[in-house]
Short mmCIF file of C-alpha atoms in Angstrom, two decimals:
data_model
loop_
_atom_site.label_atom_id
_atom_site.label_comp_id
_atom_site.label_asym_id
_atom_site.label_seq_id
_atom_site.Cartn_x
_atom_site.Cartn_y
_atom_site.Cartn_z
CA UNK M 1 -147.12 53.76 53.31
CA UNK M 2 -148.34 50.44 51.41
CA UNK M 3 -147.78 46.82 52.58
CA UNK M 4 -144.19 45.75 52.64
CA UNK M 5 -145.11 43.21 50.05
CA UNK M 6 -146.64 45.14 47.87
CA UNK M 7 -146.15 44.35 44.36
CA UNK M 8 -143.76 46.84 42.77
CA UNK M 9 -141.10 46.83 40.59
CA UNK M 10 -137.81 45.64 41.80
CA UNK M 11 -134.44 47.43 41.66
CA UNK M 12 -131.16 45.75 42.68
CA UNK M 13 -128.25 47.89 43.49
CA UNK M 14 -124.59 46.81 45.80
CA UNK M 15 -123.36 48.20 48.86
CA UNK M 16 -121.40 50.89 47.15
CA UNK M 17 -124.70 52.16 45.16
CA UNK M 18 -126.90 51.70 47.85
CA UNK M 19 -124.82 53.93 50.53
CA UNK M 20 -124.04 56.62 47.94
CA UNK M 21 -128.00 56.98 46.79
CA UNK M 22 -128.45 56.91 50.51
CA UNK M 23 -125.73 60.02 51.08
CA UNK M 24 -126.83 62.29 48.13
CA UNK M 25 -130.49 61.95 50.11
CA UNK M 26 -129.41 63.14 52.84
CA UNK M 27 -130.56 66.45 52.98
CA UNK M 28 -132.61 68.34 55.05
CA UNK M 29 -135.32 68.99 51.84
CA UNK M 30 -134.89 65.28 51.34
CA UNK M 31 -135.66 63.52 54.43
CA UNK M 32 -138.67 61.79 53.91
CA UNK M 33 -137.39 60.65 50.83
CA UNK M 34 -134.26 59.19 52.98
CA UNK M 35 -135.92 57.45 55.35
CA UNK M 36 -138.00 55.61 52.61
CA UNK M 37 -134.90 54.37 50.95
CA UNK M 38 -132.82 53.26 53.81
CA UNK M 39 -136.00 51.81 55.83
CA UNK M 40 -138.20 50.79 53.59
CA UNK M 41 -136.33 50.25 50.76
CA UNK M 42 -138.62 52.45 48.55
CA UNK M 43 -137.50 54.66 45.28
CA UNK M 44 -138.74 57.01 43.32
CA UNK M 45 -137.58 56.08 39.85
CA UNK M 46 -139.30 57.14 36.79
CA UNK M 47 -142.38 58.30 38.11
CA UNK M 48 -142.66 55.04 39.38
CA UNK M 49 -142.32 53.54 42.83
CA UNK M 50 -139.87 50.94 42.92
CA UNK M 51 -138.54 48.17 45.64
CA UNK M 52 -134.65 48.39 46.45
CA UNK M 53 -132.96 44.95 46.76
CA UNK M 54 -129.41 45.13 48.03
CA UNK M 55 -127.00 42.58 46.75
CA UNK M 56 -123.51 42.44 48.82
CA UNK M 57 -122.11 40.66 46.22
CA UNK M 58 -122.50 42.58 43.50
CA UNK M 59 -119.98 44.39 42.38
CA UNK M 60 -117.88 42.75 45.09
CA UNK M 61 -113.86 41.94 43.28
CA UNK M 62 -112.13 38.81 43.55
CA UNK M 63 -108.65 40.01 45.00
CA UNK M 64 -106.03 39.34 43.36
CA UNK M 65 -104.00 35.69 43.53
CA UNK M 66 -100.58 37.28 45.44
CA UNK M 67 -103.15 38.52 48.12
CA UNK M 68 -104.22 35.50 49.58
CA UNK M 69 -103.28 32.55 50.51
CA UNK M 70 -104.84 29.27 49.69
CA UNK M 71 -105.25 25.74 51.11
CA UNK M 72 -106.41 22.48 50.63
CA UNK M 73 -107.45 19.42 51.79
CA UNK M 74 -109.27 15.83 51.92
CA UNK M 75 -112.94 16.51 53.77
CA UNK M 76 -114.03 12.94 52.64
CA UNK M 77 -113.80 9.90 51.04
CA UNK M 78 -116.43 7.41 49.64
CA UNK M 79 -116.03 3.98 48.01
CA UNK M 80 -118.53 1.67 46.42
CA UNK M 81 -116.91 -1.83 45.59
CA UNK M 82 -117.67 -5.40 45.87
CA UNK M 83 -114.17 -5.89 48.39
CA UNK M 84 -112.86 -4.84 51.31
CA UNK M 85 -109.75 -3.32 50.33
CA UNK M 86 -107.99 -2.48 53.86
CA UNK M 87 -104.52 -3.26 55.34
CA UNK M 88 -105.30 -3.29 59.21
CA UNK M 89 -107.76 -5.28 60.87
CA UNK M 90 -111.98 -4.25 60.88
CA UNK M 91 -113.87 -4.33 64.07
CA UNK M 92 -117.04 -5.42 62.95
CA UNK M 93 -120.74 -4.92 64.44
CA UNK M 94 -122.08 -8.64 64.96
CA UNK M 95 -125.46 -6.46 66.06
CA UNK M 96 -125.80 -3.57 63.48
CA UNK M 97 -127.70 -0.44 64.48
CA UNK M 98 -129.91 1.84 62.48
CA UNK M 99 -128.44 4.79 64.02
CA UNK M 100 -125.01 3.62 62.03
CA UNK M 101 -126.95 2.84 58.63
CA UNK M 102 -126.86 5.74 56.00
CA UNK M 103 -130.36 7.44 56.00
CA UNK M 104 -128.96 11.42 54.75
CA UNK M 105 -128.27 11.86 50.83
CA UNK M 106 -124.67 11.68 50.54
CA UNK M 107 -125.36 13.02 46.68
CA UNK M 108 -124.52 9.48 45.27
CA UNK M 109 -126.65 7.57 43.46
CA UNK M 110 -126.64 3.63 42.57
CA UNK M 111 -127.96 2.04 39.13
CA UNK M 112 -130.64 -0.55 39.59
CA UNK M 113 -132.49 -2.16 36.99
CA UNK M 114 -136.22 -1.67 36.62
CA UNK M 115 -139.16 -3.21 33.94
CA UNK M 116 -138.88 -0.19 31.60
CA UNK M 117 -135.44 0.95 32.51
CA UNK M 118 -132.57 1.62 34.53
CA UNK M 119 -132.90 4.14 37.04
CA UNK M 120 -130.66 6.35 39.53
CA UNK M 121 -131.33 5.22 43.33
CA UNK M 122 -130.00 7.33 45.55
CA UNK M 123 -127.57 5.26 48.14
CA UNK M 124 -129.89 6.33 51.53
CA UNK M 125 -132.83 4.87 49.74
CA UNK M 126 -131.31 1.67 49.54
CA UNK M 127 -131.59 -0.57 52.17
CA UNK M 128 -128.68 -0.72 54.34
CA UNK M 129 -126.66 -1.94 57.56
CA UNK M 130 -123.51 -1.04 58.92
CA UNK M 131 -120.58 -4.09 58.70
CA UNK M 132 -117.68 -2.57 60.63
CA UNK M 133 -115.16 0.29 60.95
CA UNK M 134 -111.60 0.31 60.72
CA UNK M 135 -110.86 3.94 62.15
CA UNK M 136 -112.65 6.31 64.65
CA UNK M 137 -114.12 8.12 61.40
CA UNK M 138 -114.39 5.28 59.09
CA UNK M 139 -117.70 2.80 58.53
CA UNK M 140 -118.17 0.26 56.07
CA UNK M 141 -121.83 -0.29 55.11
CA UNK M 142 -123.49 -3.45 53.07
CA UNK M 143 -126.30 -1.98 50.91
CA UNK M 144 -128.98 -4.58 49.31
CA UNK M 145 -130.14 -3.15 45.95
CA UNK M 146 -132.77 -6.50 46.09
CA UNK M 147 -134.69 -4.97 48.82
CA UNK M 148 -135.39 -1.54 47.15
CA UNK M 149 -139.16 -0.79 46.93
CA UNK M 150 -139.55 2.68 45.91
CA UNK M 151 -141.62 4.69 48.05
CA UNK M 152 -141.10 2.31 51.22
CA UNK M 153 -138.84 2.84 54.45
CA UNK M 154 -135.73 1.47 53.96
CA UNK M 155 -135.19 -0.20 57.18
CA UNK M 156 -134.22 -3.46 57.00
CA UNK M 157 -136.75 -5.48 59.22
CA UNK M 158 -136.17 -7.80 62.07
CA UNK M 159 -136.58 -10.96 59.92
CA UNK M 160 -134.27 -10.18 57.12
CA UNK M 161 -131.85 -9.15 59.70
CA UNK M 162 -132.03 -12.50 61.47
CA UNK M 163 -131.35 -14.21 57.98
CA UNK M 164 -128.49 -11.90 57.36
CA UNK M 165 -126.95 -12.57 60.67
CA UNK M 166 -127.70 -16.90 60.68
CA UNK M 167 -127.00 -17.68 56.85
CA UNK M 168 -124.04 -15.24 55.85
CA UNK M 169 -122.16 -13.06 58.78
CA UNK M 170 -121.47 -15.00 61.31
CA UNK M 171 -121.22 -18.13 58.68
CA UNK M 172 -118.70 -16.16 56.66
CA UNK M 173 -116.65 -14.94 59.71
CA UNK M 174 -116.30 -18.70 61.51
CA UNK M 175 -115.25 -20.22 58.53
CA UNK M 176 -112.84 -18.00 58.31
CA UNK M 177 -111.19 -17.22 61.47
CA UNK M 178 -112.68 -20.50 63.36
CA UNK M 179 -110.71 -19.41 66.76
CA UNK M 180 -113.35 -16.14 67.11
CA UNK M 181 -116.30 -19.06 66.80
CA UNK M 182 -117.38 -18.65 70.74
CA UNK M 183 -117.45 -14.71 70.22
CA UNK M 184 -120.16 -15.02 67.95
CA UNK M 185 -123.60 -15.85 69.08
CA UNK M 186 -125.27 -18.62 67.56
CA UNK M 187 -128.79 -16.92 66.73
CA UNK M 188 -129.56 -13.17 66.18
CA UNK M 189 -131.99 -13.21 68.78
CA UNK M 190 -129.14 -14.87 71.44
CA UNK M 191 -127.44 -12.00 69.92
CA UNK M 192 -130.07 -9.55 70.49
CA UNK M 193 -130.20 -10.63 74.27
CA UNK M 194 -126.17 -10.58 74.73
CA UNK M 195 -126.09 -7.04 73.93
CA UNK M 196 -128.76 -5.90 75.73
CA UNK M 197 -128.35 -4.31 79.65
CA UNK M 198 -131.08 -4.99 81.91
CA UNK M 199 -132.55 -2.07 81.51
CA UNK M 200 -133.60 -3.47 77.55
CA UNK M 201 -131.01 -0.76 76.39
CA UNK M 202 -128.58 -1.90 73.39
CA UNK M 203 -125.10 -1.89 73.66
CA UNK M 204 -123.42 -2.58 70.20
CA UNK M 205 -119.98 -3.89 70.60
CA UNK M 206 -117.80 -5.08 67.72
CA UNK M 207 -115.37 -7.92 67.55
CA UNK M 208 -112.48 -7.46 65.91
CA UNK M 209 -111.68 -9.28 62.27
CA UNK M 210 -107.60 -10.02 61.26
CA UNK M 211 -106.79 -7.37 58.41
CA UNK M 212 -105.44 -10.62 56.49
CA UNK M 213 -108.30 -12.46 56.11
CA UNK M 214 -110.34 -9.17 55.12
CA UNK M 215 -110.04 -9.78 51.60
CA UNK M 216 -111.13 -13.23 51.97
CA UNK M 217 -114.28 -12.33 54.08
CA UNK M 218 -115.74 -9.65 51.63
CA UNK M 219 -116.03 -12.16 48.63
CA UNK M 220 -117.30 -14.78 51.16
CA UNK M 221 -120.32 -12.46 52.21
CA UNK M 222 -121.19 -11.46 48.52
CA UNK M 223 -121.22 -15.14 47.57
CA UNK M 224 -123.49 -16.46 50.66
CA UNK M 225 -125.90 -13.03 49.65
CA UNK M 226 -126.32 -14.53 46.09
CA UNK M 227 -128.21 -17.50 47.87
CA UNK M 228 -130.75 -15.76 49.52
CA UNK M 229 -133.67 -14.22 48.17
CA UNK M 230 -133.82 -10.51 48.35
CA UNK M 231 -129.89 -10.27 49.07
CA UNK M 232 -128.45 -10.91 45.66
CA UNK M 233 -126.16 -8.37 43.54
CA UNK M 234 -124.91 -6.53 47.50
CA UNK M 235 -122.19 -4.08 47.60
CA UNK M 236 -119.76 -2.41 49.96
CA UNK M 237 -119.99 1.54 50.63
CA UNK M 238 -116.98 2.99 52.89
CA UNK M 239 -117.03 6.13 53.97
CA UNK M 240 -114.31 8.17 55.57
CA UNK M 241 -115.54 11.80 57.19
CA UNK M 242 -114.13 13.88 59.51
CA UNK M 243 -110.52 14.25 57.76
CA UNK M 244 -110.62 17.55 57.14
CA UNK M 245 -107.81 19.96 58.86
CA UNK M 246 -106.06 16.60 58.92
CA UNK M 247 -104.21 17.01 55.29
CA UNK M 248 -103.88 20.38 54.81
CA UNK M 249 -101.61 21.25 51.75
CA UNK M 250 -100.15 23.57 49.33
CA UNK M 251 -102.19 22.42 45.70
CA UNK M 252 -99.38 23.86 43.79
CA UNK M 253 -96.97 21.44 45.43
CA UNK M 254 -96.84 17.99 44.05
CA UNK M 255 -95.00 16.51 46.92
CA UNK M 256 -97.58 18.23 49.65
CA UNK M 257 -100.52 17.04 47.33
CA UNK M 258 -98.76 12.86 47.85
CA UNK M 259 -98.35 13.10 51.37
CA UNK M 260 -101.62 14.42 52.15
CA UNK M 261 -103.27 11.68 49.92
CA UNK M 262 -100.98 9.10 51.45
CA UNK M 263 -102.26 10.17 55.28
CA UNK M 264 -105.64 9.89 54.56
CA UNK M 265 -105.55 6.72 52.22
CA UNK M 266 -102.99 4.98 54.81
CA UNK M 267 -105.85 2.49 56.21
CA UNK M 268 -106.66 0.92 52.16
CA UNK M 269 -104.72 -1.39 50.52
CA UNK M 270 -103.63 0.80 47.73
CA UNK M 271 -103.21 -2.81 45.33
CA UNK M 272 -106.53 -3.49 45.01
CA UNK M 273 -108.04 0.20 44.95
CA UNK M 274 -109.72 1.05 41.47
CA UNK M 275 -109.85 4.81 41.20
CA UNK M 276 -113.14 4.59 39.33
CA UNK M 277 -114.84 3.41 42.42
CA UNK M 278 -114.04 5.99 44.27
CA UNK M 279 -115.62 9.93 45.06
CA UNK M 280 -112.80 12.49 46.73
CA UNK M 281 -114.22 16.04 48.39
CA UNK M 282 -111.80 18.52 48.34
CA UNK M 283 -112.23 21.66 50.53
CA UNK M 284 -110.20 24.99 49.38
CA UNK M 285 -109.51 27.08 52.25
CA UNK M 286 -108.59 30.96 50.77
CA UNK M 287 -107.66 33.68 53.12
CA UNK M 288 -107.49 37.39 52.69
CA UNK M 289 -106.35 39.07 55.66
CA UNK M 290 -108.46 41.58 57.23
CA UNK M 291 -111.37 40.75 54.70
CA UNK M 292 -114.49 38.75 54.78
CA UNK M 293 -114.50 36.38 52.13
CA UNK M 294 -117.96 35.25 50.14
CA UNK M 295 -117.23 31.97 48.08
CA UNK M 296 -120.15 31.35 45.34
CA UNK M 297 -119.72 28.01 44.58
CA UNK M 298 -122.99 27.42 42.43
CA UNK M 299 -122.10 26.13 39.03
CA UNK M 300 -125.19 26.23 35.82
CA UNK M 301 -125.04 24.41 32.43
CA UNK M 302 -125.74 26.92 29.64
CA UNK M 303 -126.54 26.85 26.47
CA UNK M 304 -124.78 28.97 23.84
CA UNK M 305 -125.54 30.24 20.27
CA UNK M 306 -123.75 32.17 17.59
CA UNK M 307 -125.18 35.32 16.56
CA UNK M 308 -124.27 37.06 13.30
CA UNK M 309 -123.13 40.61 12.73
CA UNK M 310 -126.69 41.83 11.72
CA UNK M 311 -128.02 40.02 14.61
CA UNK M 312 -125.17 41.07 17.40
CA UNK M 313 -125.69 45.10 16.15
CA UNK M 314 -129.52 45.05 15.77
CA UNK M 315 -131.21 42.27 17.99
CA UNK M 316 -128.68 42.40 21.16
CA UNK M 317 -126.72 45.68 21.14
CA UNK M 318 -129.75 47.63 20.86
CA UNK M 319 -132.18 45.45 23.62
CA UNK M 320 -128.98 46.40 26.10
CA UNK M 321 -128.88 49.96 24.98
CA UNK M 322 -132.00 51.14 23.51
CA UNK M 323 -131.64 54.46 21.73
CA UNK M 324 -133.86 57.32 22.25
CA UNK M 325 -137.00 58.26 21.18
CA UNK M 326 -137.58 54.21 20.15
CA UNK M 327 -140.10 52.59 23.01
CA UNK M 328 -138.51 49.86 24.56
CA UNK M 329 -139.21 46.07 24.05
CA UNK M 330 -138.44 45.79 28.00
CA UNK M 331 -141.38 45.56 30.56
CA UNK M 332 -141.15 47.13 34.00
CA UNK M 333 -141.36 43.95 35.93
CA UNK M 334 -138.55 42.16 33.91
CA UNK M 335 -134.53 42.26 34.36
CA UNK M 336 -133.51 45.23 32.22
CA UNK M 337 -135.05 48.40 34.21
CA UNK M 338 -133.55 46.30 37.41
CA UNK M 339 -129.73 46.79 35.99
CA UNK M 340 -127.46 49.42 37.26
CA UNK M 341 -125.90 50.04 33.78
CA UNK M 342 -129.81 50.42 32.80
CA UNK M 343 -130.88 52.81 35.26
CA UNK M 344 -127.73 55.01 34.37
CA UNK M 345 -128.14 54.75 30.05
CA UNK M 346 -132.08 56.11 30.53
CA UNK M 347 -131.25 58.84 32.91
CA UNK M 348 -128.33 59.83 30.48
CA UNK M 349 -130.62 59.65 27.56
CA UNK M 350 -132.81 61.77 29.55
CA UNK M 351 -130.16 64.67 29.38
CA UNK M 352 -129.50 64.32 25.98
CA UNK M 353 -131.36 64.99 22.04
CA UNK M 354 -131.38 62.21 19.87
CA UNK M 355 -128.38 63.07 17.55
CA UNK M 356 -126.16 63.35 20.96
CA UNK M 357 -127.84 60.29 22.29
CA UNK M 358 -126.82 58.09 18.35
CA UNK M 359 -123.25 59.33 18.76
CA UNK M 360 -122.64 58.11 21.80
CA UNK M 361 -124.11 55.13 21.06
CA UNK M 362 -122.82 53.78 17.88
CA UNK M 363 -119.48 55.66 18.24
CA UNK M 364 -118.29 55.03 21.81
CA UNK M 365 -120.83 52.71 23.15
CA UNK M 366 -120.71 50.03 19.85
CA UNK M 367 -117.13 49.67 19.46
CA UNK M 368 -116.58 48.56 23.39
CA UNK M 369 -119.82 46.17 22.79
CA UNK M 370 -118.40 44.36 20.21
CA UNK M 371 -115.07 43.57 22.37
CA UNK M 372 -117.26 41.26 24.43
CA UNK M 373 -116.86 37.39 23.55
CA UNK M 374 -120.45 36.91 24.64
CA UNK M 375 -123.35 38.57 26.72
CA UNK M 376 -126.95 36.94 27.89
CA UNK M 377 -129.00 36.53 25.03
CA UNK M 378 -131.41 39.33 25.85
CA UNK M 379 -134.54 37.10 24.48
CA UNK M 380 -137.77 39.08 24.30
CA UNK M 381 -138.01 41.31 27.31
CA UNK M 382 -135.97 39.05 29.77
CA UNK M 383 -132.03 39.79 29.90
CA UNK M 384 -131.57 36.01 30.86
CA UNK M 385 -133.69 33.43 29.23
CA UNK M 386 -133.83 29.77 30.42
CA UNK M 387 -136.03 28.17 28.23
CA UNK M 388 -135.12 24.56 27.21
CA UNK M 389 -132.64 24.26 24.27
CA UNK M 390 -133.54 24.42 20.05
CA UNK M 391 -132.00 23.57 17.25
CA UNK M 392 -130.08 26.62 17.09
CA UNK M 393 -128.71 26.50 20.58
CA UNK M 394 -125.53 24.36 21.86
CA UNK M 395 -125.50 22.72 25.18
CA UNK M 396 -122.48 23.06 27.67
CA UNK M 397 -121.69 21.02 29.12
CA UNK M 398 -122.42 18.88 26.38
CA UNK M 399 -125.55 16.18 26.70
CA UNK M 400 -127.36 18.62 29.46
CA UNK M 401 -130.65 18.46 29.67
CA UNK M 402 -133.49 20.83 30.47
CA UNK M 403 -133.67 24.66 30.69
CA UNK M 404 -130.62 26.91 31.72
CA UNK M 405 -129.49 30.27 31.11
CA UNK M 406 -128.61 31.10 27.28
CA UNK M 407 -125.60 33.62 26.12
CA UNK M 408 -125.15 34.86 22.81
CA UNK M 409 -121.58 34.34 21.76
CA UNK M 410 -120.16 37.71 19.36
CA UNK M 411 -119.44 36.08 16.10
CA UNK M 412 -116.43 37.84 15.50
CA UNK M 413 -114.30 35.27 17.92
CA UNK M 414 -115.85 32.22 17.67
CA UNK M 415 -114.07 30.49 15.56
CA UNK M 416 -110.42 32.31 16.52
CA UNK M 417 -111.10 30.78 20.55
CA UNK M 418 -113.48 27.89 20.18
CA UNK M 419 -111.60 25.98 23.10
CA UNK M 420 -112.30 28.64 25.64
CA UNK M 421 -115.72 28.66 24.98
CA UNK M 422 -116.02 24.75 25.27
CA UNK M 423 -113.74 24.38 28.62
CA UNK M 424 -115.52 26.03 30.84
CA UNK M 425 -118.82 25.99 31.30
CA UNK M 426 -119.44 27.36 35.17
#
C-alpha cells in the first residue's frame, strides 16, 4: 500500500455514508477491499483511487426548536472610557504588576494616529498597567496610546513607571482623599521596598479609594497624563470576566433578560455609562437531551451576484449536473467529484442512455433546481470560488473587503425577497 500521504484525490462522505459503504463491503469476496476503506481510508471510485475524508457534521440536522432548551448569559464585559464610572469604592494597586497588565488579544482594537494614517492597535499592544479592581473578577487598566512603538515590547519600563507613580497617582489620590496621604509612599522606589518581603519577593497590596470621589479621581489622572511626555491622550479599559453561570436567563423573557443585566452591571454607575463604549459577550447554552451537540459558530462575508435565466439553466445547472456523453469542465482534484450528490448523478448516468439520462434531467432534475434562491457560483472547475470581488459581484455584508465565497442568486426571486438576501449574511 502507498504512503498515507500520498497525493490522491479526496472524497468526503458523513457518518451515515461512511458506515453504510463500510456494511455493503462487508463481504467475504470483499474483504480486502473493507479493510482499505475503514483503515486506510482508501476507495476505489472510477477507476481511480481515491482518499475518504469523514465529516461528522455533514449531514448532521439541527433539531428542532421544541426539543431543546436554551440559555443565556453575560460571559464578559469590557469598557473603554476616559471615567471611572463605578458606585462602590476601588481598591487600587499603588505598585502595579505586569502579571495584572493585559498582554492576550482580547479581539479589541484602539485607533491611533500615524504619519500616513490611522491605524487599528490592538489593546495588548498598547502599553499598559493595572489601576485597581472593584470586584474579585473586575480590573481596571490605564493604557498609554503615547508609548506605542510598533514592533517593541510593551512593557512599561522602570523609569516611566516611577514618573507615573511621583507626578500623577499618588498626586491625584492625596489631593483627593488627603486623610489616605501616610498610606502612600512618597517615591516609587520607597514603594518598591515597602512591598517587598525579605526574601526580594513582591507583595502587591492595594489601598482602598472612597467610591465618591471615583469620579473625581479618573479626570484628575487624565489631566496630570496630559503633562507628561509620552502619557498624553490615556484611557481607562475595565474588564469584567468570570460572570458566566452567574446570569443565566431565559432570552425570550424580557424581565429575565433586566435582571440578569442588572446583576452583572450592579458595580457601574449606570448615569454616566455610554452604551457605545461598551463590548457585551453573550454565551448561548442549548441542550438536547441524550445528544451531543456540535455548535459551528464560524460566520464568512460573501459576495453575491444575479444570474439570468440563460445563465442559471446553461452556466450553473449544468456545471452541478453535467449531462451525459458531454466531458466535464470539473477536474479530479477540485470540489465537484468530492460531493455526495456528485458521486451519486455519475454512477446514475452510468446506468442510463442519453435520452433517459436528458429526461431526468431537464424534466425532474430542472424544475427542483430552479426552486433554489441561490447555490455556490460553480466558477470554472471549483464549486466555491473566493476570488476577490468585480464589478458584477455585491458584497455582504456591505463594505467587506477581500476574497470570500461567491453564490449565485436564481433570478427568478430576487427582486420578490431582496430583504432576505440582504439580512443575513452568515
Amino acid at each position: 500500500m502507498q504512503p498515507p500521504d500520498e497525493d490522491l484525490p479526496a472524497i468526503q462522505v458523513s457518518l451515515e455514508e461512511f458506515v453504510l459503504a463500510a456494511e455493503q463491503m462487508f463481504k467475504s469476496d470483499q474483504l480486502e477491499t473493507f479493510i482499505r476503506f475503514v483503515l486506510a481510508g482508501r476507495l476505489q471510485s472510477h477507476d481511480k483511487l481515491a482518499r475518504i475524508f469523514i465529516n461528522a457534521r455533514q449531514g448532521a440536522l439541527a433539531p428542532q426548536i421544541s426539543e431543546y432548551k436554551l440559555h443565556r448569559d453575560i460571559d464578559s464585559v469590557i469598557g473603554i472610557t476616559r471615567d471611572l464610572p463605578f458606585q462602590t469604592h476601588m481598591a487600587i494597586f499603588p505598585l502595579a504588576s505586569f502579571r495584572d497588565s493585559l498582554t492576550e488579544d482580547n479581539h479589541l482594537k484602539c485607533p491611533l494616529s500615524c504619519p500616513k494614517d490611522v491605524i487599528g492597535v490592538p489593546l495588548h499592544r498598547i502599553p499598559n498597567m493595572a489601576l485597581g479592581k472593584v470586584d474579585r473578577r473586575h480590573i481596571t487598566r490605564i493604557f498609554f496610546p503615547g508609548l506605542y512603538h510598533q514592533g517593541q515590547n510593551p512593557a512599561i519600563p522602570p523609569e516611566t513607571m516611577s514618573l507615573i507613580y511621583e507626578k500623577c497617582l499618588r498626586p491625584a489620590v492625596v489631593s483627593l482623599n488627603g486623610v489616605d496621604r501616610s498610606r502612600w509612599p512618597i517615591t516609587y522606589s520607597t514603594a518598591m521596598t515597602l512591598y517587598r518581603d525579605q526574601k526580594g519577593k513582591f507583595h502587591f497590596g492595594t489601598i482602598d479609594f472612597p467610591s465618591h470621589l471615583l469620579g473625581q479621581l479618573g479626570h484628575k489622572l487624565l489631566e496630570l497624563f496630559q503633562k507628561q511626555d509620552g502619557l498624553q491622550d490615556a484611557f481607562f479599559v475595565h474588564e469584567l470576566r468570570g460572570t458566566k453561570g452567574a446570569s443565566h436567563h431565559d432570552p425570550r423573557d424580557a424581565r429575565a433578560r433586566h435582571a440578569a443585566f442588572n446583576a452583572v452591571f450592579n458595580l457601574f454607575d449606570m448615569s454616566i455609562i455610554k452604551p457605545e463604549d461598551w463590548v457585551v459577550d453573550i454565551g448561548l447554552e442549548i441542550q438536547h437531551e441524550d445528544h451531543i451537540l456540535q455548535w459551528l459558530t464560524k460566520g464568512h462575508r460573501l459576495q453575491y451576484r444575479v444570474i439570468s435565466d440563460g445563465d442559471w439553466n446553461d452556466l450553473v445547472f449544468k456545471r452541478y449536473f453535467p449531462p451525459k456523453g458531454i466531458p466535464s469542465t470539473t477536474k479530479s482534484l477540485q470540489h465537484f467529484p468530492s460531493a455526495s450528490y456528485y458521486r451519486q448523478w455519475q454512477s446514475l448516468l452510468d446506468q442510463l442512455d442519453e435520452d433517459e439520462s436528458e429526461i431526468i434531467q431537464n424534466h425532474h432534475l430542472m424544475p427542483w433546481f430552479n426552486k433554489l434562491y441561490w447555490v455556490p457560483h460553480p466558477e470554472g472547475d471549483r464549486m466555491w470560488s473566493t476570488k476577490k470581488g468585480g464589478k458584477e459581484w455585491i458584497m455582504l455584508p456591505p463594505g467587506g473587503l477581500g476574497g470570500c465565497p461567491r453564490i449565485a442568486v436564481n433570478t427568478r426571486f430576487y427582486g420578490k425577497d431582496v430583504p432576505r438576501l440582504v439580512g443575513g449574511t452568515s
